[in-house]
Amino acid sequence: MDTPDSPHMPDTPTPSSATEPRTSYLEEKAFKARTLLIFGSVTDVTAADVTRRLIALDADSADPIDILVSSPGGHLESGDTIHDVVRFIAAPVNMIGTGWVGSAATHLYLSVPRERRYCLPNTRFLIHQPSGGSGGPASDIAIQAREIVKARERIARTIARETGKSLEEVLIDIERDRWLSAEEAVDYGLVSRIIERKTELRAV
C-alpha cells in the first residue's frame, strides 16, 4: 500500500488489470469449448453467472454443454435455479463431478438424465437433508421448521426420481450425512459412469 512518502509507480499494473487479458482469454476458450465450471459454494451470484452462460450457450448452438462441478453445496434455492434452468434450455447438458459434489451441488448435479451424469475417479458425493438456523419468535421458528421439512421431502423426491430408489429409502439415507465414493455413487444411481479422459465423454 502506498503511503504519502512512498513513490507512485504508474507503470506497474494492478493485479486486476494484469489478470484481465488472461481472464478474457480463458472465458472465450471456455465458451468455445461449451464448458462451464461450478466450483466453490453455490450462491445467488453463482446461480446468476451459470444461468447467464447456459442461456448464451443454448442460444449459440444445440450442441452439448459440459458442466464440471466441484462444490460442497451452499444455498439450496440457488442450486434450484441452476437445476431448473439446465432442464429448461434445449441444449443437452453433461454433468461431470470432480473433487467433491455435496448437498445443493448434488441437487443441481441431478438436473440431467442419468446417462449424462459422469464423474472423475476421485470424486466424492454427499447427500443429506437441508439444515438451517432457527431464531426469532416461536412462530417464526415453527415456520422455518416446516419449510425445512418441505425442502427435505423435495430433495428426497428428486434423488429418488433420478436414482430409481424409493422415496422411503432416500429419506432414511439423507437423515444423516451420506458420503459416497465414485464407485458407490454409480451403485447408488447418482452417476452413470466414471471417466478419466474427455474422449470417454463422447464415446457413448
JSON list of C-alpha atoms in Angstrom, two decimals:
[
{"chain": "A", "resi": 1, "resn": "MET", "atom": "CA", "xyz": [0.00, 0.00, 0.00]},
{"chain": "A", "resi": 2, "resn": "ASP", "atom": "CA", "xyz": [1.32, 3.45, -0.90]},
{"chain": "A", "resi": 3, "resn": "THR", "atom": "CA", "xyz": [1.95, 5.94, 1.87]},
{"chain": "A", "resi": 4, "resn": "PRO", "atom": "CA", "xyz": [2.38, 9.72, 1.45]},
{"chain": "A", "resi": 5, "resn": "ASP", "atom": "CA", "xyz": [6.17, 9.17, 1.44]},
{"chain": "A", "resi": 6, "resn": "SER", "atom": "CA", "xyz": [6.26, 6.24, -0.96]},
{"chain": "A", "resi": 7, "resn": "PRO", "atom": "CA", "xyz": [6.83, 6.77, -4.71]},
{"chain": "A", "resi": 8, "resn": "HIS", "atom": "CA", "xyz": [3.98, 6.23, -7.15]},
{"chain": "A", "resi": 9, "resn": "MET", "atom": "CA", "xyz": [4.69, 3.60, -9.83]},
{"chain": "A", "resi": 10, "resn": "PRO", "atom": "CA", "xyz": [2.33, 4.20, -12.75]},
{"chain": "A", "resi": 11, "resn": "ASP", "atom": "CA", "xyz": [4.00, 1.58, -14.96]},
{"chain": "A", "resi": 12, "resn": "THR", "atom": "CA", "xyz": [3.28, -1.27, -12.53]},
{"chain": "A", "resi": 13, "resn": "PRO", "atom": "CA", "xyz": [-0.07, -2.90, -13.39]},
{"chain": "A", "resi": 14, "resn": "THR", "atom": "CA", "xyz": [-2.50, -3.63, -10.61]},
{"chain": "A", "resi": 15, "resn": "PRO", "atom": "CA", "xyz": [-3.36, -7.32, -10.04]},
{"chain": "A", "resi": 16, "resn": "SER", "atom": "CA", "xyz": [-6.81, -6.86, -11.59]},
{"chain": "A", "resi": 17, "resn": "SER", "atom": "CA", "xyz": [-5.56, -5.19, -14.77]},
{"chain": "A", "resi": 18, "resn": "ALA", "atom": "CA", "xyz": [-2.75, -7.73, -15.07]},
{"chain": "A", "resi": 19, "resn": "THR", "atom": "CA", "xyz": [-5.14, -10.67, -14.99]},
{"chain": "A", "resi": 20, "resn": "GLU", "atom": "CA", "xyz": [-7.89, -9.17, -17.16]},
{"chain": "A", "resi": 21, "resn": "PRO", "atom": "CA", "xyz": [-6.48, -10.24, -20.57]},
{"chain": "A", "resi": 22, "resn": "ARG", "atom": "CA", "xyz": [-5.79, -13.74, -19.25]},
{"chain": "A", "resi": 23, "resn": "THR", "atom": "CA", "xyz": [-9.30, -13.99, -17.77]},
{"chain": "A", "resi": 24, "resn": "SER", "atom": "CA", "xyz": [-10.89, -12.82, -21.03]},
{"chain": "A", "resi": 25, "resn": "TYR", "atom": "CA", "xyz": [-8.84, -15.36, -22.98]},
{"chain": "A", "resi": 26, "resn": "LEU", "atom": "CA", "xyz": [-9.90, -18.22, -20.70]},
{"chain": "A", "resi": 27, "resn": "GLU", "atom": "CA", "xyz": [-13.53, -17.09, -20.77]},
{"chain": "A", "resi": 28, "resn": "GLU", "atom": "CA", "xyz": [-13.51, -17.09, -24.57]},
{"chain": "A", "resi": 29, "resn": "LYS", "atom": "CA", "xyz": [-11.87, -20.52, -24.73]},
{"chain": "A", "resi": 30, "resn": "ALA", "atom": "CA", "xyz": [-14.35, -21.96, -22.22]},
{"chain": "A", "resi": 31, "resn": "PHE", "atom": "CA", "xyz": [-17.29, -20.56, -24.18]},
{"chain": "A", "resi": 32, "resn": "LYS", "atom": "CA", "xyz": [-16.00, -22.01, -27.45]},
{"chain": "A", "resi": 33, "resn": "ALA", "atom": "CA", "xyz": [-15.47, -25.35, -25.70]},
{"chain": "A", "resi": 34, "resn": "ARG", "atom": "CA", "xyz": [-19.06, -25.12, -24.34]},
{"chain": "A", "resi": 35, "resn": "THR", "atom": "CA", "xyz": [-17.75, -25.80, -20.85]},
{"chain": "A", "resi": 36, "resn": "LEU", "atom": "CA", "xyz": [-18.87, -24.28, -17.54]},
{"chain": "A", "resi": 37, "resn": "LEU", "atom": "CA", "xyz": [-17.32, -24.59, -14.09]},
{"chain": "A", "resi": 38, "resn": "ILE", "atom": "CA", "xyz": [-19.26, -24.68, -10.83]},
{"chain": "A", "resi": 39, "resn": "PHE", "atom": "CA", "xyz": [-16.56, -24.56, -8.17]},
{"chain": "A", "resi": 40, "resn": "GLY", "atom": "CA", "xyz": [-16.89, -23.48, -4.55]},
{"chain": "A", "resi": 41, "resn": "SER", "atom": "CA", "xyz": [-20.06, -22.60, -2.68]},
{"chain": "A", "resi": 42, "resn": "VAL", "atom": "CA", "xyz": [-23.33, -22.35, -4.57]},
{"chain": "A", "resi": 43, "resn": "THR", "atom": "CA", "xyz": [-24.66, -18.82, -4.09]},
{"chain": "A", "resi": 44, "resn": "ASP", "atom": "CA", "xyz": [-27.05, -16.43, -5.83]},
{"chain": "A", "resi": 45, "resn": "VAL", "atom": "CA", "xyz": [-24.01, -14.99, -7.63]},
{"chain": "A", "resi": 46, "resn": "THR", "atom": "CA", "xyz": [-23.06, -18.48, -8.83]},
{"chain": "A", "resi": 47, "resn": "ALA", "atom": "CA", "xyz": [-26.62, -19.12, -9.99]},
{"chain": "A", "resi": 48, "resn": "ALA", "atom": "CA", "xyz": [-26.83, -15.84, -11.90]},
{"chain": "A", "resi": 49, "resn": "ASP", "atom": "CA", "xyz": [-23.48, -16.42, -13.61]},
{"chain": "A", "resi": 50, "resn": "VAL", "atom": "CA", "xyz": [-24.18, -20.05, -14.57]},
{"chain": "A", "resi": 51, "resn": "THR", "atom": "CA", "xyz": [-27.71, -19.21, -15.76]},
{"chain": "A", "resi": 52, "resn": "ARG", "atom": "CA", "xyz": [-26.44, -16.38, -17.97]},
{"chain": "A", "resi": 53, "resn": "ARG", "atom": "CA", "xyz": [-23.83, -18.65, -19.54]},
{"chain": "A", "resi": 54, "resn": "LEU", "atom": "CA", "xyz": [-26.27, -21.52, -20.04]},
{"chain": "A", "resi": 55, "resn": "ILE", "atom": "CA", "xyz": [-28.74, -19.28, -21.84]},
{"chain": "A", "resi": 56, "resn": "ALA", "atom": "CA", "xyz": [-25.97, -17.82, -24.02]},
{"chain": "A", "resi": 57, "resn": "LEU", "atom": "CA", "xyz": [-24.59, -21.24, -24.93]},
{"chain": "A", "resi": 58, "resn": "ASP", "atom": "CA", "xyz": [-28.08, -22.56, -25.63]},
{"chain": "A", "resi": 59, "resn": "ALA", "atom": "CA", "xyz": [-28.73, -19.64, -28.00]},
{"chain": "A", "resi": 60, "resn": "ASP", "atom": "CA", "xyz": [-25.35, -20.21, -29.68]},
{"chain": "A", "resi": 61, "resn": "SER", "atom": "CA", "xyz": [-25.83, -23.88, -30.56]},
{"chain": "A", "resi": 62, "resn": "ALA", "atom": "CA", "xyz": [-27.78, -27.07, -29.81]},
{"chain": "A", "resi": 63, "resn": "ASP", "atom": "CA", "xyz": [-24.53, -28.95, -29.14]},
{"chain": "A", "resi": 64, "resn": "PRO", "atom": "CA", "xyz": [-24.00, -30.47, -25.68]},
{"chain": "A", "resi": 65, "resn": "ILE", "atom": "CA", "xyz": [-22.77, -28.28, -22.81]},
{"chain": "A", "resi": 66, "resn": "ASP", "atom": "CA", "xyz": [-20.30, -29.73, -20.29]},
{"chain": "A", "resi": 67, "resn": "ILE", "atom": "CA", "xyz": [-20.51, -28.61, -16.66]},
{"chain": "A", "resi": 68, "resn": "LEU", "atom": "CA", "xyz": [-17.69, -29.52, -14.27]},
{"chain": "A", "resi": 69, "resn": "VAL", "atom": "CA", "xyz": [-18.88, -29.49, -10.66]},
{"chain": "A", "resi": 70, "resn": "SER", "atom": "CA", "xyz": [-16.67, -29.38, -7.56]},
{"chain": "A", "resi": 71, "resn": "SER", "atom": "CA", "xyz": [-18.66, -27.85, -4.74]},
{"chain": "A", "resi": 72, "resn": "PRO", "atom": "CA", "xyz": [-19.58, -28.52, -1.10]},
{"chain": "A", "resi": 73, "resn": "GLY", "atom": "CA", "xyz": [-23.04, -27.11, -1.80]},
{"chain": "A", "resi": 74, "resn": "GLY", "atom": "CA", "xyz": [-24.46, -23.92, -0.43]},
{"chain": "A", "resi": 75, "resn": "HIS", "atom": "CA", "xyz": [-27.73, -22.07, -0.86]},
{"chain": "A", "resi": 76, "resn": "LEU", "atom": "CA", "xyz": [-30.47, -24.56, -1.77]},
{"chain": "A", "resi": 77, "resn": "GLU", "atom": "CA", "xyz": [-32.59, -22.14, -3.79]},
{"chain": "A", "resi": 78, "resn": "SER", "atom": "CA", "xyz": [-29.54, -21.10, -5.82]},
{"chain": "A", "resi": 79, "resn": "GLY", "atom": "CA", "xyz": [-28.98, -24.77, -6.58]},
{"chain": "A", "resi": 80, "resn": "ASP", "atom": "CA", "xyz": [-32.66, -24.98, -7.53]},
{"chain": "A", "resi": 81, "resn": "THR", "atom": "CA", "xyz": [-32.18, -22.18, -10.04]},
{"chain": "A", "resi": 82, "resn": "ILE", "atom": "CA", "xyz": [-29.34, -23.96, -11.82]},
{"chain": "A", "resi": 83, "resn": "HIS", "atom": "CA", "xyz": [-31.19, -27.28, -11.64]},
{"chain": "A", "resi": 84, "resn": "ASP", "atom": "CA", "xyz": [-34.30, -25.82, -13.26]},
{"chain": "A", "resi": 85, "resn": "VAL", "atom": "CA", "xyz": [-32.50, -23.79, -15.93]},
{"chain": "A", "resi": 86, "resn": "VAL", "atom": "CA", "xyz": [-30.46, -26.84, -17.01]},
{"chain": "A", "resi": 87, "resn": "ARG", "atom": "CA", "xyz": [-33.77, -28.64, -17.53]},
{"chain": "A", "resi": 88, "resn": "PHE", "atom": "CA", "xyz": [-35.31, -25.56, -19.16]},
{"chain": "A", "resi": 89, "resn": "ILE", "atom": "CA", "xyz": [-32.84, -25.00, -22.00]},
{"chain": "A", "resi": 90, "resn": "ALA", "atom": "CA", "xyz": [-32.91, -27.05, -25.20]},
{"chain": "A", "resi": 91, "resn": "ALA", "atom": "CA", "xyz": [-29.21, -27.95, -25.45]},
{"chain": "A", "resi": 92, "resn": "PRO", "atom": "CA", "xyz": [-28.30, -31.20, -23.65]},
{"chain": "A", "resi": 93, "resn": "VAL", "atom": "CA", "xyz": [-26.01, -30.90, -20.64]},
{"chain": "A", "resi": 94, "resn": "ASN", "atom": "CA", "xyz": [-23.34, -33.30, -19.38]},
{"chain": "A", "resi": 95, "resn": "MET", "atom": "CA", "xyz": [-22.61, -33.09, -15.65]},
{"chain": "A", "resi": 96, "resn": "ILE", "atom": "CA", "xyz": [-19.08, -34.10, -14.64]},
{"chain": "A", "resi": 97, "resn": "GLY", "atom": "CA", "xyz": [-18.31, -34.38, -10.94]},
{"chain": "A", "resi": 98, "resn": "THR", "atom": "CA", "xyz": [-14.79, -33.80, -9.70]},
{"chain": "A", "resi": 99, "resn": "GLY", "atom": "CA", "xyz": [-13.31, -33.26, -6.25]},
{"chain": "A", "resi": 100, "resn": "TRP", "atom": "CA", "xyz": [-16.49, -33.36, -4.23]},
{"chain": "A", "resi": 101, "resn": "VAL", "atom": "CA", "xyz": [-20.14, -32.81, -5.01]},
{"chain": "A", "resi": 102, "resn": "GLY", "atom": "CA", "xyz": [-22.23, -32.22, -1.92]},
{"chain": "A", "resi": 103, "resn": "SER", "atom": "CA", "xyz": [-25.57, -31.01, -0.68]},
{"chain": "A", "resi": 104, "resn": "ALA", "atom": "CA", "xyz": [-27.04, -28.34, -3.01]},
{"chain": "A", "resi": 105, "resn": "ALA", "atom": "CA", "xyz": [-24.35, -29.19, -5.57]},
{"chain": "A", "resi": 106, "resn": "THR", "atom": "CA", "xyz": [-25.64, -32.77, -5.68]},
{"chain": "A", "resi": 107, "resn": "HIS", "atom": "CA", "xyz": [-29.11, -31.35, -6.27]},
{"chain": "A", "resi": 108, "resn": "LEU", "atom": "CA", "xyz": [-28.04, -29.33, -9.32]},
{"chain": "A", "resi": 109, "resn": "TYR", "atom": "CA", "xyz": [-25.89, -32.26, -10.49]},
{"chain": "A", "resi": 110, "resn": "LEU", "atom": "CA", "xyz": [-29.08, -34.36, -10.66]},
{"chain": "A", "resi": 111, "resn": "SER", "atom": "CA", "xyz": [-30.70, -31.97, -13.13]},
{"chain": "A", "resi": 112, "resn": "VAL", "atom": "CA", "xyz": [-29.66, -34.10, -16.12]},
{"chain": "A", "resi": 113, "resn": "PRO", "atom": "CA", "xyz": [-30.65, -37.65, -17.09]},
{"chain": "A", "resi": 114, "resn": "ARG", "atom": "CA", "xyz": [-28.57, -40.41, -15.53]},
{"chain": "A", "resi": 115, "resn": "GLU", "atom": "CA", "xyz": [-26.85, -41.25, -18.82]},
{"chain": "A", "resi": 116, "resn": "ARG", "atom": "CA", "xyz": [-25.40, -37.71, -18.87]},
{"chain": "A", "resi": 117, "resn": "ARG", "atom": "CA", "xyz": [-24.06, -37.83, -15.30]},
{"chain": "A", "resi": 118, "resn": "TYR", "atom": "CA", "xyz": [-20.34, -38.61, -15.10]},
{"chain": "A", "resi": 119, "resn": "CYS", "atom": "CA", "xyz": [-17.56, -38.19, -12.56]},
{"chain": "A", "resi": 120, "resn": "LEU", "atom": "CA", "xyz": [-13.79, -38.41, -12.41]},
{"chain": "A", "resi": 121, "resn": "PRO", "atom": "CA", "xyz": [-12.29, -41.27, -10.36]},
{"chain": "A", "resi": 122, "resn": "ASN", "atom": "CA", "xyz": [-11.56, -39.41, -7.12]},
{"chain": "A", "resi": 123, "resn": "THR", "atom": "CA", "xyz": [-14.89, -37.62, -6.80]},
{"chain": "A", "resi": 124, "resn": "ARG", "atom": "CA", "xyz": [-16.86, -37.93, -3.56]},
{"chain": "A", "resi": 125, "resn": "PHE", "atom": "CA", "xyz": [-20.56, -37.26, -3.21]},
{"chain": "A", "resi": 126, "resn": "LEU", "atom": "CA", "xyz": [-22.58, -36.14, -0.19]},
{"chain": "A", "resi": 127, "resn": "ILE", "atom": "CA", "xyz": [-26.34, -36.36, 0.22]},
{"chain": "A", "resi": 128, "resn": "HIS", "atom": "CA", "xyz": [-28.13, -35.14, 3.32]},
{"chain": "A", "resi": 129, "resn": "GLN", "atom": "CA", "xyz": [-31.16, -33.23, 4.45]},
{"chain": "A", "resi": 130, "resn": "PRO", "atom": "CA", "xyz": [-31.13, -29.42, 4.44]},
{"chain": "A", "resi": 131, "resn": "SER", "atom": "CA", "xyz": [-30.18, -27.55, 7.55]},
{"chain": "A", "resi": 132, "resn": "GLY", "atom": "CA", "xyz": [-30.97, -24.05, 8.73]},
{"chain": "A", "resi": 133, "resn": "GLY", "atom": "CA", "xyz": [-30.66, -21.85, 11.75]},
{"chain": "A", "resi": 134, "resn": "SER", "atom": "CA", "xyz": [-33.78, -21.07, 13.70]},
{"chain": "A", "resi": 135, "resn": "GLY", "atom": "CA", "xyz": [-34.19, -17.86, 15.57]},
{"chain": "A", "resi": 136, "resn": "GLY", "atom": "CA", "xyz": [-36.66, -15.17, 16.45]},
{"chain": "A", "resi": 137, "resn": "PRO", "atom": "CA", "xyz": [-40.18, -15.57, 17.83]},
{"chain": "A", "resi": 138, "resn": "ALA", "atom": "CA", "xyz": [-41.56, -19.06, 18.36]},
{"chain": "A", "resi": 139, "resn": "SER", "atom": "CA", "xyz": [-43.98, -18.60, 15.46]},
{"chain": "A", "resi": 140, "resn": "ASP", "atom": "CA", "xyz": [-41.08, -17.82, 13.09]},
{"chain": "A", "resi": 141, "resn": "ILE", "atom": "CA", "xyz": [-39.13, -20.85, 14.33]},
{"chain": "A", "resi": 142, "resn": "ALA", "atom": "CA", "xyz": [-42.17, -23.03, 13.62]},
{"chain": "A", "resi": 143, "resn": "ILE", "atom": "CA", "xyz": [-42.41, -21.62, 10.08]},
{"chain": "A", "resi": 144, "resn": "GLN", "atom": "CA", "xyz": [-38.70, -22.27, 9.45]},
{"chain": "A", "resi": 145, "resn": "ALA", "atom": "CA", "xyz": [-39.05, -25.83, 10.73]},
{"chain": "A", "resi": 146, "resn": "ARG", "atom": "CA", "xyz": [-41.97, -26.51, 8.38]},
{"chain": "A", "resi": 147, "resn": "GLU", "atom": "CA", "xyz": [-40.01, -25.11, 5.43]},
{"chain": "A", "resi": 148, "resn": "ILE", "atom": "CA", "xyz": [-37.01, -27.33, 6.22]},
{"chain": "A", "resi": 149, "resn": "VAL", "atom": "CA", "xyz": [-39.28, -30.39, 6.32]},
{"chain": "A", "resi": 150, "resn": "LYS", "atom": "CA", "xyz": [-40.78, -29.45, 2.94]},
{"chain": "A", "resi": 151, "resn": "ALA", "atom": "CA", "xyz": [-37.32, -28.88, 1.46]},
{"chain": "A", "resi": 152, "resn": "ARG", "atom": "CA", "xyz": [-36.18, -32.25, 2.83]},
{"chain": "A", "resi": 153, "resn": "GLU", "atom": "CA", "xyz": [-39.06, -34.04, 1.13]},
{"chain": "A", "resi": 154, "resn": "ARG", "atom": "CA", "xyz": [-38.47, -32.17, -2.14]},
{"chain": "A", "resi": 155, "resn": "ILE", "atom": "CA", "xyz": [-34.77, -33.08, -2.17]},
{"chain": "A", "resi": 156, "resn": "ALA", "atom": "CA", "xyz": [-35.61, -36.70, -1.36]},
{"chain": "A", "resi": 157, "resn": "ARG", "atom": "CA", "xyz": [-38.12, -36.84, -4.22]},
{"chain": "A", "resi": 158, "resn": "THR", "atom": "CA", "xyz": [-35.51, -35.54, -6.66]},
{"chain": "A", "resi": 159, "resn": "ILE", "atom": "CA", "xyz": [-32.92, -38.08, -5.51]},
{"chain": "A", "resi": 160, "resn": "ALA", "atom": "CA", "xyz": [-35.49, -40.88, -5.69]},
{"chain": "A", "resi": 161, "resn": "ARG", "atom": "CA", "xyz": [-36.61, -39.84, -9.17]},
{"chain": "A", "resi": 162, "resn": "GLU", "atom": "CA", "xyz": [-33.08, -39.61, -10.53]},
{"chain": "A", "resi": 163, "resn": "THR", "atom": "CA", "xyz": [-31.63, -42.74, -8.90]},
{"chain": "A", "resi": 164, "resn": "GLY", "atom": "CA", "xyz": [-34.55, -45.16, -9.01]},
{"chain": "A", "resi": 165, "resn": "LYS", "atom": "CA", "xyz": [-34.52, -45.52, -5.23]},
{"chain": "A", "resi": 166, "resn": "SER", "atom": "CA", "xyz": [-37.76, -45.47, -3.28]},
{"chain": "A", "resi": 167, "resn": "LEU", "atom": "CA", "xyz": [-38.69, -42.23, -1.52]},
{"chain": "A", "resi": 168, "resn": "GLU", "atom": "CA", "xyz": [-38.76, -44.05, 1.82]},
{"chain": "A", "resi": 169, "resn": "GLU", "atom": "CA", "xyz": [-35.22, -45.37, 1.31]},
{"chain": "A", "resi": 170, "resn": "VAL", "atom": "CA", "xyz": [-33.87, -41.95, 0.33]},
{"chain": "A", "resi": 171, "resn": "LEU", "atom": "CA", "xyz": [-35.50, -40.26, 3.33]},
{"chain": "A", "resi": 172, "resn": "ILE", "atom": "CA", "xyz": [-33.64, -42.70, 5.57]},
{"chain": "A", "resi": 173, "resn": "ASP", "atom": "CA", "xyz": [-30.37, -42.24, 3.67]},
{"chain": "A", "resi": 174, "resn": "ILE", "atom": "CA", "xyz": [-30.39, -38.44, 3.99]},
{"chain": "A", "resi": 175, "resn": "GLU", "atom": "CA", "xyz": [-31.28, -38.41, 7.68]},
{"chain": "A", "resi": 176, "resn": "ARG", "atom": "CA", "xyz": [-27.53, -38.14, 8.33]},
{"chain": "A", "resi": 177, "resn": "ASP", "atom": "CA", "xyz": [-24.61, -37.23, 6.09]},
{"chain": "A", "resi": 178, "resn": "ARG", "atom": "CA", "xyz": [-24.21, -39.99, 3.50]},
{"chain": "A", "resi": 179, "resn": "TRP", "atom": "CA", "xyz": [-20.83, -39.94, 1.76]},
{"chain": "A", "resi": 180, "resn": "LEU", "atom": "CA", "xyz": [-20.30, -41.96, -1.41]},
{"chain": "A", "resi": 181, "resn": "SER", "atom": "CA", "xyz": [-17.15, -42.68, -3.39]},
{"chain": "A", "resi": 182, "resn": "ALA", "atom": "CA", "xyz": [-17.29, -42.56, -7.17]},
{"chain": "A", "resi": 183, "resn": "GLU", "atom": "CA", "xyz": [-17.95, -46.31, -7.30]},
{"chain": "A", "resi": 184, "resn": "GLU", "atom": "CA", "xyz": [-20.60, -46.10, -4.58]},
{"chain": "A", "resi": 185, "resn": "ALA", "atom": "CA", "xyz": [-22.28, -43.19, -6.39]},
{"chain": "A", "resi": 186, "resn": "VAL", "atom": "CA", "xyz": [-22.55, -45.35, -9.52]},
{"chain": "A", "resi": 187, "resn": "ASP", "atom": "CA", "xyz": [-24.08, -48.19, -7.48]},
{"chain": "A", "resi": 188, "resn": "TYR", "atom": "CA", "xyz": [-26.49, -45.75, -5.83]},
{"chain": "A", "resi": 189, "resn": "GLY", "atom": "CA", "xyz": [-27.63, -44.35, -9.17]},
{"chain": "A", "resi": 190, "resn": "LEU", "atom": "CA", "xyz": [-26.26, -40.83, -8.81]},
{"chain": "A", "resi": 191, "resn": "VAL", "atom": "CA", "xyz": [-23.65, -41.37, -11.52]},
{"chain": "A", "resi": 192, "resn": "SER", "atom": "CA", "xyz": [-23.81, -43.20, -14.83]},
{"chain": "A", "resi": 193, "resn": "ARG", "atom": "CA", "xyz": [-20.10, -43.72, -15.50]},
{"chain": "A", "resi": 194, "resn": "ILE", "atom": "CA", "xyz": [-16.69, -42.95, -14.04]},
{"chain": "A", "resi": 195, "resn": "ILE", "atom": "CA", "xyz": [-14.42, -41.45, -16.69]},
{"chain": "A", "resi": 196, "resn": "GLU", "atom": "CA", "xyz": [-10.77, -40.46, -16.75]},
{"chain": "A", "resi": 197, "resn": "ARG", "atom": "CA", "xyz": [-10.49, -38.65, -20.09]},
{"chain": "A", "resi": 198, "resn": "LYS", "atom": "CA", "xyz": [-12.61, -36.27, -22.08]},
{"chain": "A", "resi": 199, "resn": "THR", "atom": "CA", "xyz": [-12.66, -38.65, -25.03]},
{"chain": "A", "resi": 200, "resn": "GLU", "atom": "CA", "xyz": [-14.68, -41.08, -22.90]},
{"chain": "A", "resi": 201, "resn": "LEU", "atom": "CA", "xyz": [-17.36, -38.43, -22.53]},
{"chain": "A", "resi": 202, "resn": "ARG", "atom": "CA", "xyz": [-18.11, -38.59, -26.26]},
{"chain": "A", "resi": 203, "resn": "ALA", "atom": "CA", "xyz": [-17.79, -42.36, -26.51]},
{"chain": "A", "resi": 204, "resn": "VAL", "atom": "CA", "xyz": [-21.49, -43.05, -25.96]}
]
